[in-house]
mmCIF file of C-alpha atoms and ligand atoms in Angstrom:
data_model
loop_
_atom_site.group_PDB
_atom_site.id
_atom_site.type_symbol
_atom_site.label_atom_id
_atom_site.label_comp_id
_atom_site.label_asym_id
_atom_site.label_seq_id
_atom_site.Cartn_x
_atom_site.Cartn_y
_atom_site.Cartn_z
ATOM 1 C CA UNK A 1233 -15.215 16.989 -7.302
ATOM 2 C CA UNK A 1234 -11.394 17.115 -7.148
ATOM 3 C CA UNK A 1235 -9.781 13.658 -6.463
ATOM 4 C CA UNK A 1236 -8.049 13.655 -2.990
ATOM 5 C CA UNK A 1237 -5.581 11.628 -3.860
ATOM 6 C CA UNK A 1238 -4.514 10.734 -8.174
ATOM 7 C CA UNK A 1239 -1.742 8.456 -9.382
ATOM 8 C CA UNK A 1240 -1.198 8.057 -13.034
ATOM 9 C CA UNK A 1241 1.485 6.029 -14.530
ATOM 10 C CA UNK A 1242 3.681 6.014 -11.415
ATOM 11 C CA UNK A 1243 7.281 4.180 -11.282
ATOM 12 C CA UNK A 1244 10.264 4.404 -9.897
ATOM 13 C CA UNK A 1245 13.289 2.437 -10.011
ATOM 14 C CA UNK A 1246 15.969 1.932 -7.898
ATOM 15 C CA UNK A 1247 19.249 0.423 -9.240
ATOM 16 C CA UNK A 1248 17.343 -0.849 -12.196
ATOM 17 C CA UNK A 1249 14.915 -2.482 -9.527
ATOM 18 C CA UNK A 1250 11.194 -1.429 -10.433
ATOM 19 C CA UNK A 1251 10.045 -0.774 -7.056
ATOM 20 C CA UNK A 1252 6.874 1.092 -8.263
ATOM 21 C CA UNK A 1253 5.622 -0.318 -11.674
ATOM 22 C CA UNK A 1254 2.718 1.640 -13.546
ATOM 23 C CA UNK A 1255 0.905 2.317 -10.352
ATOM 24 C CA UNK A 1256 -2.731 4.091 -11.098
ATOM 25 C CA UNK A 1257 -5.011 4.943 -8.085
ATOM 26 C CA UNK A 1258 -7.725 8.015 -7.633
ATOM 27 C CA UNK A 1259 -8.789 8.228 -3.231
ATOM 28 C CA UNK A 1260 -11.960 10.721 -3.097
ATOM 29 C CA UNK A 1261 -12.022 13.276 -0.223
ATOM 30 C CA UNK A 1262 -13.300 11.781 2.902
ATOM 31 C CA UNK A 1263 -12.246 8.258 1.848
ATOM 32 C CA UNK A 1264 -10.224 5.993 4.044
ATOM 33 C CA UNK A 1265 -7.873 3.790 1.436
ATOM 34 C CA UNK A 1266 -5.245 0.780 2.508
ATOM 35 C CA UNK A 1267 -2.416 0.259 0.350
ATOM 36 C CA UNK A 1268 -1.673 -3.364 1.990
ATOM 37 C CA UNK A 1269 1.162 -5.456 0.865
ATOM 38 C CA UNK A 1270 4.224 -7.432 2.162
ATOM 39 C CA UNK A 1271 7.560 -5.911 3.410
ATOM 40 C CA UNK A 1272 9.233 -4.826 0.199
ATOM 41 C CA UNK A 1273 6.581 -4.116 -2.044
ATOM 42 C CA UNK A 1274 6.924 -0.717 -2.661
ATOM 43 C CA UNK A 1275 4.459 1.129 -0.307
ATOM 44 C CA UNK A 1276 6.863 2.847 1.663
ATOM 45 C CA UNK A 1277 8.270 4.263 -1.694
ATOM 46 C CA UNK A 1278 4.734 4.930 -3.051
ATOM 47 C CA UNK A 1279 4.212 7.245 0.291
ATOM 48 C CA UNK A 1280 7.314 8.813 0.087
ATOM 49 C CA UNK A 1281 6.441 10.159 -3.502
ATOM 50 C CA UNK A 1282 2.801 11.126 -2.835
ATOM 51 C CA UNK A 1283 4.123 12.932 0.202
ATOM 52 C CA UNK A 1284 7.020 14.844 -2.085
ATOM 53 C CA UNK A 1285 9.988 13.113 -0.085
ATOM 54 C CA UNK A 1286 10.399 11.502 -3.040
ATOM 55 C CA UNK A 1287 9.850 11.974 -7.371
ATOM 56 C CA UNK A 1288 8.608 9.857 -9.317
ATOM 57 C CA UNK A 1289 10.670 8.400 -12.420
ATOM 58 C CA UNK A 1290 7.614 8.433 -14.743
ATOM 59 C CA UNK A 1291 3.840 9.351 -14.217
ATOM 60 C CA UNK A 1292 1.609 11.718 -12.511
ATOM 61 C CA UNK A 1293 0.764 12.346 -8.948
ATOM 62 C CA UNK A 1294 -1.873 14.975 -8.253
ATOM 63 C CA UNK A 1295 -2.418 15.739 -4.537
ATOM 64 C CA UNK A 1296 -5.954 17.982 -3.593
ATOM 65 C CA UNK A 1297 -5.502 19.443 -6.673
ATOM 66 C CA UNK A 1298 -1.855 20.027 -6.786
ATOM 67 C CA UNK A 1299 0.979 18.311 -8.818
ATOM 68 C CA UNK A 1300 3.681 17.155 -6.329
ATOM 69 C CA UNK A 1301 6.465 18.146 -8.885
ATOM 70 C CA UNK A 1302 5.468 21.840 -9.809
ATOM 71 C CA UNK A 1303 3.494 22.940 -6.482
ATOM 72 C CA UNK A 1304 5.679 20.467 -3.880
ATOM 73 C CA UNK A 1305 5.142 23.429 -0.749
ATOM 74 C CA UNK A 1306 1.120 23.356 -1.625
ATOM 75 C CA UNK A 1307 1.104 19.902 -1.286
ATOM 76 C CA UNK A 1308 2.690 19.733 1.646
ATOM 77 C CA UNK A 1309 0.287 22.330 3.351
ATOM 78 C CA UNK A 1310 -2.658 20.169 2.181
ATOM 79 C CA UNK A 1311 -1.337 16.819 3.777
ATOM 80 C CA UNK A 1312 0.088 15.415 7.287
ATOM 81 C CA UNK A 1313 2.545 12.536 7.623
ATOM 82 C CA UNK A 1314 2.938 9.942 9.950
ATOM 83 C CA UNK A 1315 6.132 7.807 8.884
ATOM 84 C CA UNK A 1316 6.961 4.661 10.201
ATOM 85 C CA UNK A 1317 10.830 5.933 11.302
ATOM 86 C CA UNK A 1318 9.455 8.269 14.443
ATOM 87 C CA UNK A 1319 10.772 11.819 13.494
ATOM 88 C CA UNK A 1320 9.792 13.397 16.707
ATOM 89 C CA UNK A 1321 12.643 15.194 18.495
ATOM 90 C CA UNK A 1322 13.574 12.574 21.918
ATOM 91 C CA UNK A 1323 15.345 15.736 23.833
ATOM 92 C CA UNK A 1324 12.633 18.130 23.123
ATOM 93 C CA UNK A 1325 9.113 17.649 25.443
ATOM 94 C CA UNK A 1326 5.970 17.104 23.801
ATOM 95 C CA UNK A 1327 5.234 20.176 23.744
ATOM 96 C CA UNK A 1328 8.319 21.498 22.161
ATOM 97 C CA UNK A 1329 7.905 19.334 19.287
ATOM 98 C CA UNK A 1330 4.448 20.625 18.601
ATOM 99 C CA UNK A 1331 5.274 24.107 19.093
ATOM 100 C CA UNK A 1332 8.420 23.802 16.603
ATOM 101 C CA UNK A 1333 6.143 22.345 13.814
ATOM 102 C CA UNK A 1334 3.739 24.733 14.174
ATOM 103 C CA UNK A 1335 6.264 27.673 13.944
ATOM 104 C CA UNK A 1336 7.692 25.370 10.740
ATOM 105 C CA UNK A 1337 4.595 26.061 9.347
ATOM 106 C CA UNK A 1338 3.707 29.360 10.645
ATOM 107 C CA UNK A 1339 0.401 28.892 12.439
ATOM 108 C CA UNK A 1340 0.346 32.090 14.729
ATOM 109 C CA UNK A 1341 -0.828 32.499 17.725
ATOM 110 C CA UNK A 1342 -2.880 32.204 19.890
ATOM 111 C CA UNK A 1343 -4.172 29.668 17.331
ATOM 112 C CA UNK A 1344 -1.124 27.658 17.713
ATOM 113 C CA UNK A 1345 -1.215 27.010 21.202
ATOM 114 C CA UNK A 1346 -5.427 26.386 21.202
ATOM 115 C CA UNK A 1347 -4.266 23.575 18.212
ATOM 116 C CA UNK A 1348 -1.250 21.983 20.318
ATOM 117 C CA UNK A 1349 -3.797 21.763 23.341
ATOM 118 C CA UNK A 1350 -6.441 20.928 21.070
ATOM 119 C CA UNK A 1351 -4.478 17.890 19.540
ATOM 120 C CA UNK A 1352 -2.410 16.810 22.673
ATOM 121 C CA UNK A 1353 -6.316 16.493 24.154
ATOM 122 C CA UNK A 1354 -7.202 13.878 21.124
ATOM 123 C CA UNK A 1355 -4.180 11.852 21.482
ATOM 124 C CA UNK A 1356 -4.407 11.810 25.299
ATOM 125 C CA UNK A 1357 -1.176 13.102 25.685
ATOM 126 C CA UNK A 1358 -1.996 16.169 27.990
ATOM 127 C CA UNK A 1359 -0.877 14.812 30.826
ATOM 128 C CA UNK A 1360 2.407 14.102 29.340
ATOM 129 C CA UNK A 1361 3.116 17.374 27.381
ATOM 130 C CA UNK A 1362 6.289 18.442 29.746
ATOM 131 C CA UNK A 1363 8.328 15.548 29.166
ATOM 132 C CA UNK A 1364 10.806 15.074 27.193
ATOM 133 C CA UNK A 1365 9.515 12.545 24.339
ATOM 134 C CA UNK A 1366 12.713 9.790 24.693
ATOM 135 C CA UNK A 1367 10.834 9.294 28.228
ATOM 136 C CA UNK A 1368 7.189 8.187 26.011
ATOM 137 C CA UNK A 1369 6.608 4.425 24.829
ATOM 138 C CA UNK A 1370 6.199 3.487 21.512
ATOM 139 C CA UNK A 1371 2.686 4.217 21.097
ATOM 140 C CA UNK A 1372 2.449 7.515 22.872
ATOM 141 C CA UNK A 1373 5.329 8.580 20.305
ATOM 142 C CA UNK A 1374 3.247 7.546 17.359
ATOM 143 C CA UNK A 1375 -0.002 9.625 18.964
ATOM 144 C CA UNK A 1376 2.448 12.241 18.954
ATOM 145 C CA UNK A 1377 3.178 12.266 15.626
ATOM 146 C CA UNK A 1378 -0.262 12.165 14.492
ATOM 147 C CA UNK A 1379 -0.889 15.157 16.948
ATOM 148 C CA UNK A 1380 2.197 16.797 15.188
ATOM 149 C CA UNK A 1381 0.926 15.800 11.666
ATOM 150 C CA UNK A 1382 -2.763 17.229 12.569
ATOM 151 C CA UNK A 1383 -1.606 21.015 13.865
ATOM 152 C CA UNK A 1384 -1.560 22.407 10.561
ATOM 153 C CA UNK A 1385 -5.182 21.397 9.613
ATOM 154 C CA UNK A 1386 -4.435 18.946 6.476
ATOM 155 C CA UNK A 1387 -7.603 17.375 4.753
ATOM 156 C CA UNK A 1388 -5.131 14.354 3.988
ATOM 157 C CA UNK A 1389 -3.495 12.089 6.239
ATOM 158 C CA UNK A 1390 -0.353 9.228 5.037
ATOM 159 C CA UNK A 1391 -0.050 7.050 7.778
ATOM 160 C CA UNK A 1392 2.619 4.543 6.923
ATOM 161 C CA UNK A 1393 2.359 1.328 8.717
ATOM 162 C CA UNK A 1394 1.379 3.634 11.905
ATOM 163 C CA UNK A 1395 0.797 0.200 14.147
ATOM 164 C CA UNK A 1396 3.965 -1.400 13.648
ATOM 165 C CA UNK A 1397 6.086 -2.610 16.480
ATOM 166 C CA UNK A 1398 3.152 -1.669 18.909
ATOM 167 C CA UNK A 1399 1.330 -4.485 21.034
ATOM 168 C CA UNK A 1400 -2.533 -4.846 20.287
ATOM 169 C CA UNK A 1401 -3.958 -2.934 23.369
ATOM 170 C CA UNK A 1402 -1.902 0.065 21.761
ATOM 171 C CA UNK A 1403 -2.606 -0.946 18.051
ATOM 172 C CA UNK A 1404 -6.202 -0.903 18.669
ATOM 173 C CA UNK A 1405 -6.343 2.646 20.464
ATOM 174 C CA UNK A 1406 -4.492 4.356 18.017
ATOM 175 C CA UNK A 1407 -7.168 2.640 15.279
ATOM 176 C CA UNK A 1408 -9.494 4.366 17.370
ATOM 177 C CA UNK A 1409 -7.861 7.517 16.921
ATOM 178 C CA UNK A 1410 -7.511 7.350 13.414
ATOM 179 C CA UNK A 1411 -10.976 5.745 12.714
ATOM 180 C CA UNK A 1412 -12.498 8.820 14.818
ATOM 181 C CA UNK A 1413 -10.191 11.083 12.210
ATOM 182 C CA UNK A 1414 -12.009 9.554 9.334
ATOM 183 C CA UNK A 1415 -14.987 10.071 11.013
ATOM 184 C CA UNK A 1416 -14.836 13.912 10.974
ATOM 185 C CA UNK A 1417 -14.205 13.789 7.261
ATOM 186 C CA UNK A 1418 -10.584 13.323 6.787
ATOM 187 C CA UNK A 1419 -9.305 11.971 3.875
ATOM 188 C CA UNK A 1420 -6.512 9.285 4.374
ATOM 189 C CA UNK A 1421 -4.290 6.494 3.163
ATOM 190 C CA UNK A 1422 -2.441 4.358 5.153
ATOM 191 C CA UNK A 1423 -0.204 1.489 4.225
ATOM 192 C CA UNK A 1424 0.264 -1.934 6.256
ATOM 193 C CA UNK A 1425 0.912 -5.470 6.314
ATOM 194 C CA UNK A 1426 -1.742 -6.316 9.047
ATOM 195 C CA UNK A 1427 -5.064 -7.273 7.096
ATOM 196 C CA UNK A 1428 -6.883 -6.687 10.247
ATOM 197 C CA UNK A 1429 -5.610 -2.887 10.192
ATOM 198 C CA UNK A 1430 -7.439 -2.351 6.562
ATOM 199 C CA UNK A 1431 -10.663 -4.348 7.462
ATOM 200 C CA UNK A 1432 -10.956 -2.301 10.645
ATOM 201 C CA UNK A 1433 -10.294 1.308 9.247
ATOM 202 C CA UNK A 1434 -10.574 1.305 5.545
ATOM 203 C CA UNK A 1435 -13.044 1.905 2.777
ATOM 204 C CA UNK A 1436 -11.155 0.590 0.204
ATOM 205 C CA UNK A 1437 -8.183 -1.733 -0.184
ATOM 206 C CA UNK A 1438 -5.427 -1.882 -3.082
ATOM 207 C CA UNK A 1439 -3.232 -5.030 -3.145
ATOM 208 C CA UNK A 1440 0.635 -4.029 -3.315
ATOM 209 C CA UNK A 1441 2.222 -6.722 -4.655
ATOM 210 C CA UNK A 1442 6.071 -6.272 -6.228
ATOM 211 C CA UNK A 1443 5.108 -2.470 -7.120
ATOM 212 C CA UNK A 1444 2.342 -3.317 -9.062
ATOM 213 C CA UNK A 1445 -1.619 -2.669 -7.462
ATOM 214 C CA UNK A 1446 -2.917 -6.027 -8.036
ATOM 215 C CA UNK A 1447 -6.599 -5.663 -6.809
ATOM 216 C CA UNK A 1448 -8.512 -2.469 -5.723
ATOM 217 C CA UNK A 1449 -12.011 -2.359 -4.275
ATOM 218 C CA UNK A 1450 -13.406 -2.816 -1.285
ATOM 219 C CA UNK A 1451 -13.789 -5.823 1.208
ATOM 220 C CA UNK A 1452 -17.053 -7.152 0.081
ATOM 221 C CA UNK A 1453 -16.191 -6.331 -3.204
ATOM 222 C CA UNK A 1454 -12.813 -8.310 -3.032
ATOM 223 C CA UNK A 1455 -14.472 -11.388 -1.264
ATOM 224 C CA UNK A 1456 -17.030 -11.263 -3.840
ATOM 225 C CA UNK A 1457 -14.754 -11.290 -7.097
ATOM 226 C CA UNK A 1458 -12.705 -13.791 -4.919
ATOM 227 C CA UNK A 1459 -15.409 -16.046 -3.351
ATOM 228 C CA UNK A 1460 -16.646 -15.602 0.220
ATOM 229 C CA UNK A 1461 -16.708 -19.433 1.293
ATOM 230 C CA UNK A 1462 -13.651 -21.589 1.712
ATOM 231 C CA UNK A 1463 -13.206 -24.914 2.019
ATOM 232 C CA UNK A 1464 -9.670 -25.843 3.741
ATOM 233 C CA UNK A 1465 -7.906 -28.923 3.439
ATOM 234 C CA UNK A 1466 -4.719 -30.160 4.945
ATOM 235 C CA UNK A 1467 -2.266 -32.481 2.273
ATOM 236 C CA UNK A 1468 0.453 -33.134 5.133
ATOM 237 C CA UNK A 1469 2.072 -30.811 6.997
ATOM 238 C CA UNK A 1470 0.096 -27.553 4.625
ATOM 239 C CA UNK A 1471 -3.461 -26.478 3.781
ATOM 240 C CA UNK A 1472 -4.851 -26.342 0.289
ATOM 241 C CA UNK A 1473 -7.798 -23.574 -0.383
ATOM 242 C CA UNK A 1474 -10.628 -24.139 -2.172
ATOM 243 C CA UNK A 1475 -12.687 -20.858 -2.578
ATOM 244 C CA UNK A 1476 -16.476 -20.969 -3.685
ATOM 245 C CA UNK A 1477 -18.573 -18.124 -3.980
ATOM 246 C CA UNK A 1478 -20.719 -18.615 -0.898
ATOM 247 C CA UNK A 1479 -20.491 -20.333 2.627
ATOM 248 C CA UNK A 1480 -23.236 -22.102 1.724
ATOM 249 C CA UNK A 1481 -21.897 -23.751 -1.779
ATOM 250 C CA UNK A 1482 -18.434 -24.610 0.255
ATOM 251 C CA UNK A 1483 -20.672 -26.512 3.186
ATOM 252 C CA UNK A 1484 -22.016 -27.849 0.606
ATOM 253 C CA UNK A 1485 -19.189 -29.233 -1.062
ATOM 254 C CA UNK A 1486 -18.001 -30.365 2.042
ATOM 255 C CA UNK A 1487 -21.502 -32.173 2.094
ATOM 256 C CA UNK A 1488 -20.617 -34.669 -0.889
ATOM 257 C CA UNK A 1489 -17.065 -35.401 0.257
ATOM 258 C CA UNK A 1490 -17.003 -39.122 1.037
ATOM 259 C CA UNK A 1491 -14.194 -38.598 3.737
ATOM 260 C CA UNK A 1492 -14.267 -35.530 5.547
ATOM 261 C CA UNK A 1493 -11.371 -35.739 7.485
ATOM 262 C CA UNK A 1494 -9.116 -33.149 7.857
ATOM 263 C CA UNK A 1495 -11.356 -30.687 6.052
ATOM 264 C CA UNK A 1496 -13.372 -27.676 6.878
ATOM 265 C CA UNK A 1497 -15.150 -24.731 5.868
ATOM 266 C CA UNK A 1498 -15.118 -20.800 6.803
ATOM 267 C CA UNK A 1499 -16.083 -17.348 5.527
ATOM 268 C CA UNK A 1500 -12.726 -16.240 3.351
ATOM 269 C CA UNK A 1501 -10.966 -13.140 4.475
ATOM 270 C CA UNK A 1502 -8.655 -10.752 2.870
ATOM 271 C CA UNK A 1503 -5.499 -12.871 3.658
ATOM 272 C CA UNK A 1504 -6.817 -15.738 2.048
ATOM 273 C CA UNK A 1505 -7.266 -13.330 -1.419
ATOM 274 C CA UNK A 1506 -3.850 -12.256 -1.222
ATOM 275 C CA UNK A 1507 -1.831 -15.889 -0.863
ATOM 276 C CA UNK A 1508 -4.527 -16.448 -3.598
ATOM 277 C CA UNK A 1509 -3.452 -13.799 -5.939
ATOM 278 C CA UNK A 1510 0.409 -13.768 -4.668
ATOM 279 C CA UNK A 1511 0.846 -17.331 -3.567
ATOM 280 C CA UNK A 1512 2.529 -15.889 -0.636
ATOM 281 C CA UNK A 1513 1.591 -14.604 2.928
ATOM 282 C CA UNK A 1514 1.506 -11.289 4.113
ATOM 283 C CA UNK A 1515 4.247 -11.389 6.602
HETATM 284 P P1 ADP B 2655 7.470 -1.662 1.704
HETATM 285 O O1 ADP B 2655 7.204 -0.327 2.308
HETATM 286 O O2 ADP B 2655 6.282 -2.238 1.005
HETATM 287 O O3 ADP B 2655 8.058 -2.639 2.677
HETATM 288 P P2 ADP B 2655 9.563 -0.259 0.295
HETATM 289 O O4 ADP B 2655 8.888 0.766 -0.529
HETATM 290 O O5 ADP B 2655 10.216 0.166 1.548
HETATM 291 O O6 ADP B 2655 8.558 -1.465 0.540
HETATM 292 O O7 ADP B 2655 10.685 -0.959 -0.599
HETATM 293 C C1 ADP B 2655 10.413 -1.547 -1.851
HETATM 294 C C2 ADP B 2655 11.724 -1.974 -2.491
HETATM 295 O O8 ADP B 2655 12.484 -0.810 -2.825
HETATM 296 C C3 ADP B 2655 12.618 -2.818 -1.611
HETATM 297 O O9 ADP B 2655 13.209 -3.814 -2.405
HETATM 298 C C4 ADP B 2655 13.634 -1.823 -1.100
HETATM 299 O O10 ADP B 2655 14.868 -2.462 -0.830
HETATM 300 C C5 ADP B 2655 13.787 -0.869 -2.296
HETATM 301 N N1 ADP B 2655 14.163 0.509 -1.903
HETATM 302 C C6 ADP B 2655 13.410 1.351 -1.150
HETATM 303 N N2 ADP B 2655 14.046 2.539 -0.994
HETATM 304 C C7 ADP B 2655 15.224 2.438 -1.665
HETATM 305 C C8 ADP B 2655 16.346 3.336 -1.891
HETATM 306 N N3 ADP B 2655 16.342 4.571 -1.384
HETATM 307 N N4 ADP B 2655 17.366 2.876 -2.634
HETATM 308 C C9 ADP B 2655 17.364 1.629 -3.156
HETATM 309 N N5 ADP B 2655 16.346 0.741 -2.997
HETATM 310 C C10 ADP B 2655 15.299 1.130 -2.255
#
């Protein structure tokens, strides 16, 4: 089966700064992957090349079959984008903006107008789809994009950071959205900084760290390379982790401590693994 998504080799520098260092990464159709990593560590960059907006310096980036460098207009009829900048068009109405991007990419109609109705339906933007799109909030304009990045019928979605900015109650409806997506079989990779965001909607996670993919596999895999108890305990004003590879063996641990105090034990999540392997947080 062709690979979805394949990344060979990949850098790219920017004023001698390795942004993206020897990045390698295969996403199988139908998979949901999360590139998560802190601000600066290159996913942005690493979208922008997968989705052609960008070349790579070195390496190979294969997209549904086609190379982004030789066949960069294939590509971009196999894929939809949702980038964190919001590139709808304020003085147009929702419906304008669909209808433009469907001309862009000359769906005909009637078929354009069933898909605009069609996606608008998904998002739950019907209601709103004669006003003009400065009048939405920031999560309606983000369901618009993924409306707008839908209407051609990719099979892969690049969401990058897609919650940002947005307050939970909107953050978790647009998961919904996206989750449902996967649902129906759409292949896609999203980028983020909130570990919550890849433990609710992703298969598989890949550690961005400094441009380089420090750890790849999925939760339970990660927590069980890792360790999936932890034993916490504060030295002043900070917390020192111990990680063991049960809850069990880290209550019991806790167990034999002579003094107690200021100690406890929980399950270890995916944070934990990245200060771990970074020695940093994710925010
Ligand atoms: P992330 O999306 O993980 O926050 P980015 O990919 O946006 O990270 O940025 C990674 C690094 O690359 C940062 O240090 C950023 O300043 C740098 N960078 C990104 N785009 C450019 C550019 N066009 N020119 C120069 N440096 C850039």
């Amino acid at each position: 089966m062709t690979a979805a998504v394949s990344v060979q080799n990949v850098h790219k520098v920017y004023n001698n700064l390795h942004v993206v260092n020897d990045l390698s990464l295969t996403i199988k159709p139908g998979e949901s992957f999360g590139l998560l990593g802190p601000n600066g560590a290159g996913k942005s960059t690493t979208i922008r090349m997968l989705t052609t907006l960008s070349q790579p310096c070195e390496g190979h980036i294969v997209i549904a079959g086609y190379d982004v460098q030789r066949q960069a207009t294939e590509v971009r009829r196999q894929i939809g984008v949702v980038l964190q900048q919001t590139s709808v068009d304020g003085d147009l109405s929702v419906w304008e903006n669909l209808e433009l991007h469907g001309r862009m990419h000359h769906i005909p109609n009637p078929q354009r107008q069933r898909r605009i109705a069609q996606w608008l339906e998904f998002v739950e933007l019907s209601d709103r789809r004669d006003d003009k799109v400065k009048t939405l909030s920031g999560g309606m304009k983000r369901r618009l994009q993924i409306a707008r990045a839908l209407l051609h019928d990719p099979k892969i979605l690049f969401l990058d950071e897609p919650t940002v900015g947005l307050d939970p109650q909107t953050r978790r409806r647009l998961w919904e959205i996206i989750r449902s997506l996967n649902q129906q079989g759409m292949t896609m990779l999203l980028t983020t900084h909130y570990m919550e965001e890849v433990e609710y909607l992703c298969d598989r996670i890949g550690i961005l760290d400094r441009g380089q993919l420090i750890e790849v596999g999925t939760l339970q895999e990660l927590r069980q390379r890792h360790g999936e108890g932890i034993v916490m305990k504060q030295q002043g004003d900070r917390w020192e982790y111990l990680f063991f590879p049960t809850l069990q063996d880290a209550n019991a641990y806790l167990d034999n401590q002579p003094n107690k105090t200021g100690m406890m034990t929980r399950p270890s999540n995916l944070e934990d693994i990245f200060v771990e392997l970074t020695g940093r947080n994710l925010d």
